Amino acid sequence: MADVTQDRDFSGLRAMFLNGTLKKSPETSNTEGLIEVSASIMRKHGVEVEVLRVIDHDIATGVYPDMREHGWASDAWPDLYPGILDSHILVVAGPIWLGDNSSITKQIIERIYALSGMLNDKGQYLFYGRVAGCLITGNEDGIKHCAQNVLYSLQHVGYTIPPNAD
């Protein structure tokens, strides 16, 4: 079967991969390895790609855009989420632990949800017109459960989930 995207140019599109690994840099992350496979395909077709290993940043727990306004001493999220907002494509990636998404992957979803009350300049949900997907790594059962949780959460805040986005 021929590659129907072979001659397509997707330059002008930007993708953000959020890595929910539990391993701080520079430790090897299998999730990062899978991200690089997907990201290289996007780059090959002209998509600008950014990869963020979330655990390397001091992100507070909570469901507000800036948790420093809610008692936290520090929160890197306000400095990081503009990169998400500048992206047309969001991919949330993470490992399975005990049949579920990692705690960092869940934190990513919570902090994206924190932005769901914001609107774009047309009065639409902030993530309207953007697409999302997920990558799940691990050696345990639970991929469908994990993917379902991530994809449902992303569509709930306004992302479009195309077919086979996991």
Backbone as a chain_set.jsonl record, in Angstrom:
{"seq": "MADVTQDRDFSGLRAMFLNGTLKKSPETSNTEGLIEVSASIMRKHGVEVEVLRVIDHDIATGVYPDMREHGWASDAWPDLYPGILDSHILVVAGPIWLGDNSSITKQIIERIYALSGMLNDKGQYLFYGRVAGCLITGNEDGIKHCAQNVLYSLQHVGYTIPPNAD", "coords": {"N": [[0.845, -1.179, 0.0], [0.568, 2.197, -0.826], [2.157, 5.11, 0.545], [0.114, 7.556, 1.403], [0.602, 10.058, 2.405], [3.006, 10.765, 1.521], [3.864, 12.817, -0.317], [2.908, 15.084, 0.829], [2.926, 18.286, 2.362], [3.258, 19.485, 5.484], [4.194, 21.741, 6.657], [4.165, 24.579, 8.732], [2.44, 23.611, 10.567], [2.34, 22.835, 14.042], [3.451, 20.66, 16.559], [3.053, 19.401, 19.84], [4.492, 17.297, 22.149], [3.795, 15.823, 25.154], [5.483, 14.305, 27.621], [4.774, 11.872, 29.885], [6.445, 10.333, 31.487], [7.898, 8.742, 34.397], [10.501, 9.108, 34.87], [13.229, 11.15, 35.488], [15.186, 13.379, 33.464], [18.618, 12.702, 32.863], [17.772, 10.084, 32.52], [17.001, 7.088, 30.753], [14.039, 6.894, 28.894], [11.468, 4.886, 27.924], [9.077, 5.758, 26.922], [9.818, 8.197, 25.818], [11.352, 7.206, 23.719], [9.362, 6.065, 22.048], [7.919, 8.366, 21.512], [9.805, 9.735, 19.961], [9.83, 8.193, 17.625], [7.26, 8.724, 16.548], [7.39, 11.549, 16.429], [9.473, 11.911, 14.599], [8.312, 11.088, 12.222], [6.411, 13.096, 11.899], [8.128, 15.348, 11.708], [9.419, 14.711, 9.317], [7.478, 15.312, 7.499], [7.323, 18.038, 7.643], [6.258, 19.178, 9.957], [6.625, 21.205, 12.776], [8.103, 20.259, 15.763], [7.854, 19.913, 19.277], [9.1, 18.519, 22.241], [8.304, 17.762, 25.519], [9.448, 16.818, 28.6], [7.671, 16.272, 31.222], [8.114, 15.733, 33.986], [10.527, 16.881, 34.547], [10.077, 19.459, 35.289], [8.942, 21.844, 37.69], [5.987, 21.458, 38.423], [3.023, 22.341, 39.873], [0.458, 20.585, 41.71], [-2.958, 20.512, 40.848], [-5.992, 22.218, 39.697], [-6.06, 24.742, 38.487], [-5.026, 27.457, 36.367], [-2.711, 28.761, 37.342], [-1.201, 27.715, 40.03], [0.117, 29.048, 42.019], [-1.428, 31.093, 42.793], [-3.08, 29.862, 44.473], [-1.95, 29.028, 46.84], [0.411, 27.549, 46.4], [3.953, 27.489, 46.467], [5.538, 27.49, 44.191], [5.14, 27.109, 40.629], [5.541, 25.79, 37.58], [3.843, 25.52, 35.439], [2.407, 27.822, 34.315], [4.425, 28.921, 32.718], [4.831, 26.942, 30.881], [2.431, 26.146, 29.553], [1.815, 27.983, 27.421], [3.233, 26.961, 25.209], [1.742, 24.717, 24.58], [-0.609, 25.94, 23.812], [0.258, 27.191, 21.515], [0.384, 25.162, 19.741], [-0.881, 23.058, 17.116], [-1.335, 20.414, 17.226], [-1.579, 18.071, 19.785], [0.052, 15.653, 21.663], [-0.293, 13.424, 24.168], [1.73, 11.488, 26.091], [2.618, 8.509, 27.817], [3.588, 6.104, 30.363], [2.21, 2.891, 31.327], [1.249, 2.098, 34.575], [0.6, -0.269, 36.911], [-1.695, -0.957, 35.493], [-2.816, 1.48, 34.821], [-2.718, 4.991, 33.846], [0.33, 6.845, 34.312], [1.166, 8.807, 37.237], [2.16, 11.285, 36.511], [1.21, 11.588, 33.902], [-1.489, 11.788, 34.519], [-1.395, 14.159, 35.94], [-0.733, 15.919, 33.878], [-3.121, 15.868, 32.393], [-4.875, 16.958, 34.324], [-3.814, 19.551, 34.566], [-4.138, 20.537, 31.968], [-6.89, 20.517, 31.906], [-7.281, 22.572, 33.681], [-7.128, 24.782, 32.095], [-9.442, 24.799, 30.7], [-11.579, 26.49, 31.137], [-11.015, 28.795, 29.856], [-11.402, 30.937, 26.981], [-11.07, 31.254, 23.395], [-10.229, 33.96, 21.074], [-12.56, 34.127, 19.642], [-14.556, 33.41, 21.288], [-14.838, 30.715, 21.688], [-14.226, 27.369, 22.989], [-10.958, 27.058, 24.311], [-9.321, 25.121, 23.137], [-10.494, 24.552, 20.747], [-10.639, 23.467, 17.381], [-8.204, 22.218, 17.333], [-6.167, 19.254, 17.274], [-5.743, 16.081, 18.94], [-3.936, 13.333, 20.402], [-2.695, 10.186, 21.721], [0.064, 8.393, 23.169], [0.929, 5.343, 24.511], [2.952, 3.519, 26.69], [4.345, 0.465, 28.014], [4.379, -2.605, 29.936], [2.172, -3.936, 30.761], [-1.274, -5.032, 31.006], [-3.852, -2.837, 29.948], [-3.761, -0.815, 28.075], [-5.94, 0.052, 26.455], [-7.678, 1.078, 28.337], [-6.085, 3.15, 29.421], [-5.586, 4.765, 27.128], [-8.227, 5.435, 26.473], [-8.948, 6.985, 28.686], [-7.193, 9.207, 28.513], [-7.815, 10.205, 25.91], [-10.609, 10.69, 26.092], [-10.584, 12.693, 28.056], [-9.174, 14.744, 26.75], [-10.857, 15.321, 24.561], [-13.008, 16.211, 25.955], [-12.268, 18.725, 26.87], [-12.193, 20.085, 24.524], [-10.549, 19.375, 22.343], [-10.235, 17.878, 19.096], [-10.483, 14.503, 18.346], [-9.0, 12.493, 16.177], [-9.612, 9.514, 14.095], [-7.983, 6.483, 15.145], [-6.127, 7.628, 16.963], [-4.509, 6.763, 18.956]], "CA": [[0.0, 0.0, 0.0], [1.363, 3.415, -0.96], [2.069, 6.117, 1.603], [-0.655, 8.663, 0.835], [1.121, 11.333, 2.914], [4.379, 10.849, 1.035], [4.178, 14.089, -0.97], [2.209, 16.189, 1.485], [3.752, 19.199, 3.143], [2.507, 19.973, 6.632], [4.914, 22.85, 7.29], [3.212, 25.53, 9.28], [1.791, 22.981, 11.712], [3.211, 22.653, 15.203], [3.009, 19.587, 17.456], [3.638, 19.342, 21.18], [4.417, 16.003, 22.821], [3.996, 15.914, 26.597], [5.937, 12.999, 28.081], [4.371, 11.617, 31.271], [7.321, 9.369, 32.14], [8.254, 8.986, 35.8], [11.969, 9.163, 34.915], [13.827, 12.463, 35.222], [16.322, 13.418, 32.539], [18.786, 12.113, 31.538], [17.479, 8.652, 32.539], [16.334, 6.581, 29.554], [12.592, 6.781, 28.974], [10.893, 4.17, 26.793], [8.046, 6.624, 26.364], [10.511, 9.14, 24.942], [11.721, 6.473, 22.508], [8.186, 5.978, 21.196], [7.645, 9.742, 21.068], [10.739, 10.082, 18.881], [9.374, 7.528, 16.396], [6.132, 9.507, 16.049], [7.846, 12.91, 16.124], [10.299, 11.899, 13.383], [7.378, 11.024, 11.088], [5.865, 14.446, 11.742], [9.193, 16.216, 11.197], [9.652, 14.33, 7.921], [6.435, 15.959, 6.702], [7.372, 19.482, 7.816], [5.646, 19.65, 11.199], [7.544, 21.629, 13.835], [7.808, 19.408, 16.919], [8.487, 20.158, 20.577], [8.88, 17.438, 23.2], [8.491, 18.245, 26.882], [9.402, 15.795, 29.649], [6.973, 17.035, 32.257], [8.678, 15.516, 35.319], [11.71, 17.737, 34.712], [9.624, 20.805, 35.624], [8.28, 21.953, 38.984], [4.58, 21.747, 38.154], [2.192, 22.114, 41.051], [-0.754, 19.79, 41.562], [-4.168, 21.315, 40.973], [-6.793, 22.435, 38.5], [-6.123, 26.153, 38.137], [-3.925, 27.772, 35.467], [-1.513, 29.132, 38.101], [-1.451, 27.27, 41.403], [0.71, 29.994, 42.985], [-2.556, 31.907, 43.262], [-3.878, 29.002, 45.351], [-1.153, 28.57, 47.966], [1.656, 26.852, 46.061], [5.122, 28.377, 46.421], [6.033, 27.572, 42.82], [4.372, 26.383, 39.62], [6.113, 26.02, 36.247], [2.815, 25.38, 34.423], [2.129, 29.053, 33.559], [5.484, 29.143, 31.728], [4.832, 25.834, 29.926], [1.226, 25.951, 28.752], [1.773, 28.7, 26.142], [3.702, 26.069, 24.151], [0.598, 23.886, 24.205], [-1.551, 26.801, 23.103], [0.839, 27.514, 20.213], [0.426, 23.94, 18.941], [-2.081, 22.578, 16.442], [-1.43, 18.995, 17.548], [-1.081, 17.711, 21.104], [0.136, 14.224, 21.927], [0.025, 13.109, 25.554], [2.366, 10.173, 26.09], [3.016, 8.083, 29.151], [3.636, 4.672, 30.621], [1.198, 2.231, 32.155], [1.703, 1.613, 35.88], [-0.473, -1.0, 37.593], [-2.884, -0.946, 34.66], [-3.379, 2.821, 34.683], [-1.764, 6.024, 33.45], [1.244, 7.299, 35.356], [0.722, 9.989, 37.983], [2.538, 12.476, 35.752], [0.231, 11.693, 32.813], [-2.727, 12.295, 35.125], [-1.156, 15.566, 36.256], [-0.833, 16.636, 32.602], [-4.545, 16.016, 32.097], [-5.442, 17.905, 35.289], [-3.376, 20.916, 34.279], [-4.813, 20.944, 30.735], [-8.256, 20.818, 32.329], [-7.25, 23.877, 34.345], [-7.256, 25.822, 31.068], [-10.685, 24.575, 29.959], [-12.513, 27.596, 31.33], [-10.6, 29.924, 29.027], [-11.951, 30.96, 25.631], [-10.228, 31.909, 22.396], [-10.703, 35.304, 20.732], [-13.883, 34.015, 19.019], [-15.487, 32.974, 22.313], [-14.941, 29.255, 21.656], [-13.294, 26.685, 23.884], [-9.571, 27.374, 24.003], [-8.692, 24.081, 22.32], [-11.31, 24.338, 19.561], [-9.888, 23.472, 16.128], [-6.915, 21.536, 17.515], [-6.315, 17.799, 17.358], [-4.928, 15.457, 19.977], [-3.826, 11.887, 20.43], [-1.9, 9.716, 22.849], [0.973, 7.263, 23.047], [0.998, 4.647, 25.793], [3.987, 2.486, 26.741], [4.306, -0.34, 29.221], [4.359, -4.053, 29.756], [1.031, -4.449, 31.505], [-2.571, -4.791, 30.383], [-4.449, -1.56, 30.304], [-3.574, 0.215, 27.048], [-7.219, 0.624, 26.021], [-8.161, 1.894, 29.452], [-5.257, 4.359, 29.509], [-5.858, 5.6, 25.956], [-9.592, 5.948, 26.609], [-8.954, 8.033, 29.703], [-6.516, 10.392, 27.971], [-8.549, 10.752, 24.766], [-11.863, 11.268, 26.572], [-10.274, 13.94, 28.759], [-8.788, 15.769, 25.779], [-12.026, 15.762, 23.797], [-13.893, 16.91, 26.893], [-11.865, 20.135, 26.959], [-12.359, 20.738, 23.232], [-9.732, 18.844, 21.255], [-10.784, 16.886, 18.175], [-9.729, 13.261, 18.374], [-9.205, 11.794, 14.908], [-9.553, 8.054, 14.205], [-6.678, 5.854, 15.403], [-5.268, 8.632, 17.596], [-3.803, 6.152, 20.073]], "C": [[0.892, 1.244, 0.0], [1.131, 4.348, 0.222], [1.372, 7.345, 1.03], [-0.181, 10.017, 1.332], [2.512, 11.634, 2.367], [4.732, 12.233, 0.481], [3.503, 15.28, -0.313], [3.169, 16.998, 2.342], [2.892, 19.781, 4.264], [3.27, 21.079, 7.364], [3.898, 23.917, 7.668], [2.428, 24.944, 10.443], [2.816, 22.767, 12.813], [2.604, 21.588, 16.099], [3.759, 19.668, 18.773], [3.407, 17.939, 21.723], [4.696, 16.241, 24.292], [4.279, 14.51, 27.114], [5.626, 12.843, 29.566], [5.2, 10.537, 31.955], [7.556, 9.737, 33.603], [9.761, 9.14, 35.974], [12.47, 10.554, 34.556], [14.966, 12.323, 34.219], [17.606, 13.362, 33.348], [18.477, 10.618, 31.495], [16.7, 8.252, 31.277], [14.849, 6.399, 29.815], [12.1, 6.047, 27.728], [9.786, 4.989, 26.129], [8.675, 7.634, 25.418], [10.945, 8.468, 23.638], [10.552, 6.369, 21.538], [7.797, 7.357, 20.67], [8.536, 10.084, 19.876], [10.376, 9.401, 17.568], [8.251, 8.35, 15.755], [6.577, 10.9, 15.61], [8.675, 12.941, 14.839], [9.424, 11.798, 12.136], [6.794, 12.41, 10.833], [6.909, 15.392, 11.156], [9.457, 15.967, 9.713], [8.657, 15.022, 6.985], [6.319, 17.454, 6.99], [6.738, 20.041, 9.065], [6.757, 20.048, 12.173], [7.142, 20.896, 15.106], [8.563, 19.888, 18.149], [8.116, 18.995, 21.488], [9.209, 17.965, 24.584], [8.379, 17.07, 27.841], [8.917, 16.496, 30.904], [7.627, 16.903, 33.628], [9.906, 16.381, 35.594], [11.357, 19.161, 35.134], [8.839, 20.778, 36.934], [6.832, 22.407, 38.784], [3.768, 21.382, 39.389], [1.002, 21.229, 40.707], [-1.958, 20.707, 41.705], [-4.837, 21.565, 39.649], [-7.057, 23.918, 38.224], [-4.917, 26.471, 37.254], [-2.616, 28.13, 36.187], [-1.773, 28.814, 39.572], [-0.766, 28.144, 42.446], [-0.358, 30.915, 43.542], [-3.449, 31.13, 44.231], [-3.0, 28.324, 46.406], [0.136, 27.84, 47.656], [2.796, 27.857, 45.949], [5.654, 28.536, 45.002], [5.139, 26.752, 41.902], [4.925, 26.742, 38.245], [5.047, 25.998, 35.147], [2.531, 26.674, 33.656], [3.204, 29.378, 32.506], [5.451, 28.094, 30.621], [3.596, 25.797, 29.026], [1.133, 26.832, 27.508], [2.293, 27.867, 24.959], [2.611, 25.137, 23.671], [-0.373, 24.713, 23.372], [-1.048, 27.205, 21.727], [0.829, 26.323, 19.266], [-0.93, 23.604, 18.333], [-2.389, 21.136, 16.832], [-0.855, 18.779, 18.938], [-1.077, 16.193, 21.217], [0.563, 14.048, 23.384], [0.535, 11.669, 25.566], [2.744, 9.789, 27.511], [2.978, 6.579, 29.295], [2.421, 4.186, 31.408], [1.876, 1.805, 33.453], [0.503, 1.01, 36.582], [-1.793, -0.882, 36.833], [-3.501, 0.416, 34.43], [-2.301, 3.786, 34.206], [-0.874, 6.416, 34.62], [0.68, 8.54, 36.059], [1.059, 11.267, 37.232], [1.592, 12.668, 34.57], [-1.086, 12.244, 33.354], [-2.578, 13.779, 35.485], [-1.251, 16.423, 34.988], [-2.302, 16.903, 32.277], [-5.194, 17.02, 33.041], [-5.065, 19.343, 34.949], [-3.918, 21.416, 32.942], [-6.256, 21.313, 31.052], [-8.331, 22.192, 32.993], [-7.447, 25.022, 33.362], [-8.615, 25.782, 30.382], [-11.728, 25.676, 30.143], [-12.176, 28.813, 30.496], [-11.204, 29.799, 27.632], [-10.957, 31.605, 24.675], [-10.846, 33.255, 22.014], [-12.055, 35.307, 20.021], [-14.944, 33.547, 20.018], [-15.711, 31.476, 22.347], [-14.025, 28.669, 22.719], [-11.87, 26.904, 23.398], [-8.929, 26.376, 23.042], [-9.485, 23.758, 21.052], [-10.439, 24.414, 18.302], [-8.525, 22.819, 16.214], [-7.171, 20.035, 17.624], [-5.379, 17.241, 18.418], [-4.94, 13.948, 19.81], [-2.989, 11.481, 21.626], [-1.005, 8.564, 22.425], [1.093, 6.646, 24.431], [2.068, 3.57, 25.702], [3.827, 1.685, 28.016], [4.206, -1.813, 28.902], [3.188, -4.7, 30.486], [-0.242, -4.261, 30.694], [-3.062, -3.418, 30.793], [-4.331, -0.496, 29.236], [-4.894, 0.856, 26.641], [-7.798, 1.512, 27.103], [-7.397, 3.216, 29.514], [-5.545, 5.311, 28.354], [-7.248, 6.227, 26.053], [-9.648, 7.104, 27.586], [-8.345, 9.321, 29.168], [-7.361, 11.024, 26.868], [-9.893, 11.344, 25.167], [-11.602, 12.629, 27.223], [-9.943, 15.056, 27.782], [-9.977, 16.239, 24.943], [-12.986, 16.533, 24.685], [-13.547, 18.397, 26.999], [-11.838, 20.822, 25.595], [-11.5, 20.243, 22.086], [-10.561, 17.915, 20.371], [-9.879, 15.672, 18.22], [-9.994, 12.523, 17.065], [-9.175, 10.275, 15.108], [-8.112, 7.571, 14.428], [-5.674, 6.832, 16.019], [-4.55, 8.081, 18.821], [-2.928, 5.035, 19.551]], "O": [[1.862, 1.316, 0.754], [0.054, 4.369, 0.817], [1.97, 8.093, 0.256], [-0.527, 11.038, 0.737], [3.117, 12.647, 2.717], [5.801, 12.762, 0.787], [3.532, 16.383, -0.86], [4.092, 16.464, 2.957], [1.916, 20.485, 4.007], [3.028, 21.328, 8.545], [2.895, 24.112, 6.982], [1.819, 25.681, 11.219], [3.999, 22.547, 12.552], [1.403, 21.6, 16.37], [4.952, 19.967, 18.808], [2.278, 17.451, 21.755], [5.733, 16.807, 24.64], [3.418, 13.632, 27.051], [6.144, 13.585, 30.4], [4.728, 9.893, 32.893], [7.426, 10.898, 33.992], [10.246, 9.286, 37.096], [12.184, 11.076, 33.478], [15.621, 11.284, 34.139], [17.663, 13.935, 34.436], [18.87, 9.94, 30.546], [15.846, 9.001, 30.803], [14.449, 5.823, 30.826], [12.288, 6.523, 26.609], [9.589, 4.913, 24.916], [8.138, 7.903, 24.343], [10.911, 9.089, 22.576], [10.728, 6.563, 20.335], [7.393, 7.495, 19.515], [8.068, 10.659, 18.893], [10.593, 9.974, 16.5], [8.291, 8.636, 14.559], [6.184, 11.375, 14.544], [8.586, 13.9, 14.073], [9.765, 12.367, 11.099], [6.694, 12.846, 9.686], [6.62, 16.146, 10.227], [9.689, 16.905, 8.951], [8.964, 15.282, 5.822], [5.323, 18.076, 6.622], [6.679, 21.259, 9.23], [7.717, 19.302, 12.365], [5.972, 20.908, 15.487], [9.746, 20.223, 18.082], [6.971, 18.544, 21.506], [10.271, 18.549, 24.795], [7.346, 16.402, 27.896], [9.666, 17.221, 31.56], [7.686, 17.886, 34.367], [10.277, 16.586, 36.749], [12.251, 19.987, 35.318], [8.156, 19.801, 37.24], [6.502, 23.581, 38.954], [3.826, 20.254, 39.879], [0.595, 21.141, 39.549], [-1.983, 21.576, 42.576], [-4.325, 21.178, 38.598], [-8.143, 24.294, 37.782], [-3.882, 25.816, 37.378], [-1.533, 27.828, 35.686], [-2.474, 29.55, 40.266], [-1.036, 28.001, 43.638], [-0.21, 31.456, 44.637], [-4.436, 31.657, 44.744], [-3.266, 27.194, 46.814], [0.895, 27.534, 48.576], [2.622, 28.946, 45.402], [6.166, 29.597, 44.647], [4.466, 25.82, 42.341], [4.789, 27.881, 37.799], [5.325, 26.42, 34.024], [2.421, 26.625, 32.431], [2.911, 30.041, 31.511], [5.985, 28.326, 29.536], [3.705, 25.449, 27.85], [0.413, 26.456, 26.583], [1.839, 28.052, 23.83], [2.555, 24.8, 22.488], [-0.892, 24.248, 22.357], [-1.851, 27.532, 20.853], [1.222, 26.455, 18.107], [-1.978, 23.829, 18.938], [-3.536, 20.692, 16.78], [0.24, 19.254, 19.237], [-2.069, 15.531, 20.91], [1.649, 14.474, 23.777], [-0.147, 10.752, 25.109], [3.142, 10.637, 28.31], [2.412, 5.871, 28.463], [1.714, 4.96, 32.054], [2.957, 1.215, 33.427], [-0.494, 1.692, 36.822], [-2.86, -0.729, 37.429], [-4.605, 0.506, 33.893], [-1.119, 3.442, 34.167], [-1.281, 6.329, 35.778], [-0.184, 9.229, 35.517], [0.31, 12.24, 37.313], [1.21, 13.798, 34.268], [-1.722, 13.077, 32.71], [-3.523, 14.556, 35.348], [-1.791, 17.528, 35.026], [-2.677, 18.023, 31.93], [-5.986, 17.852, 32.6], [-5.897, 20.246, 35.033], [-4.14, 22.618, 32.792], [-6.782, 22.298, 30.533], [-9.339, 22.889, 32.874], [-7.881, 26.107, 33.747], [-8.911, 26.649, 29.561], [-12.671, 25.764, 29.357], [-12.958, 29.762, 30.431], [-11.482, 28.696, 27.16], [-10.109, 32.398, 25.084], [-11.872, 33.646, 22.57], [-12.64, 36.37, 19.816], [-16.093, 33.315, 19.644], [-16.667, 31.006, 22.965], [-13.17, 29.357, 23.277], [-11.619, 26.929, 22.193], [-8.087, 26.751, 22.226], [-9.174, 22.789, 20.36], [-9.606, 25.311, 18.17], [-7.761, 22.866, 15.25], [-8.256, 19.605, 18.016], [-4.358, 17.844, 18.75], [-5.822, 13.372, 19.174], [-2.615, 12.318, 22.448], [-1.282, 7.859, 21.455], [1.334, 7.351, 25.411], [2.091, 2.794, 24.747], [3.245, 2.163, 28.989], [3.979, -2.214, 27.76], [3.227, -5.892, 30.791], [-0.287, -3.424, 29.792], [-2.721, -2.911, 31.862], [-4.762, 0.635, 29.459], [-4.967, 2.077, 26.497], [-8.347, 2.577, 26.817], [-8.002, 4.28, 29.644], [-5.728, 6.511, 28.561], [-7.425, 7.408, 25.752], [-10.328, 8.099, 27.335], [-8.909, 10.4, 29.344], [-7.599, 12.231, 26.88], [-10.286, 12.387, 24.645], [-12.319, 13.596, 26.965], [-10.382, 16.191, 27.964], [-10.092, 17.429, 24.648], [-13.701, 17.415, 24.21], [-14.432, 19.23, 27.195], [-11.502, 22.003, 25.504], [-11.709, 20.662, 20.948], [-11.478, 17.248, 20.848], [-8.657, 15.794, 18.143], [-11.083, 11.987, 16.863], [-8.761, 9.797, 16.165], [-7.156, 8.184, 13.953], [-4.506, 6.854, 15.632], [-4.038, 8.848, 19.637], [-2.238, 4.377, 20.329]]}, "num_chains": 1, "name": "protein.A"}
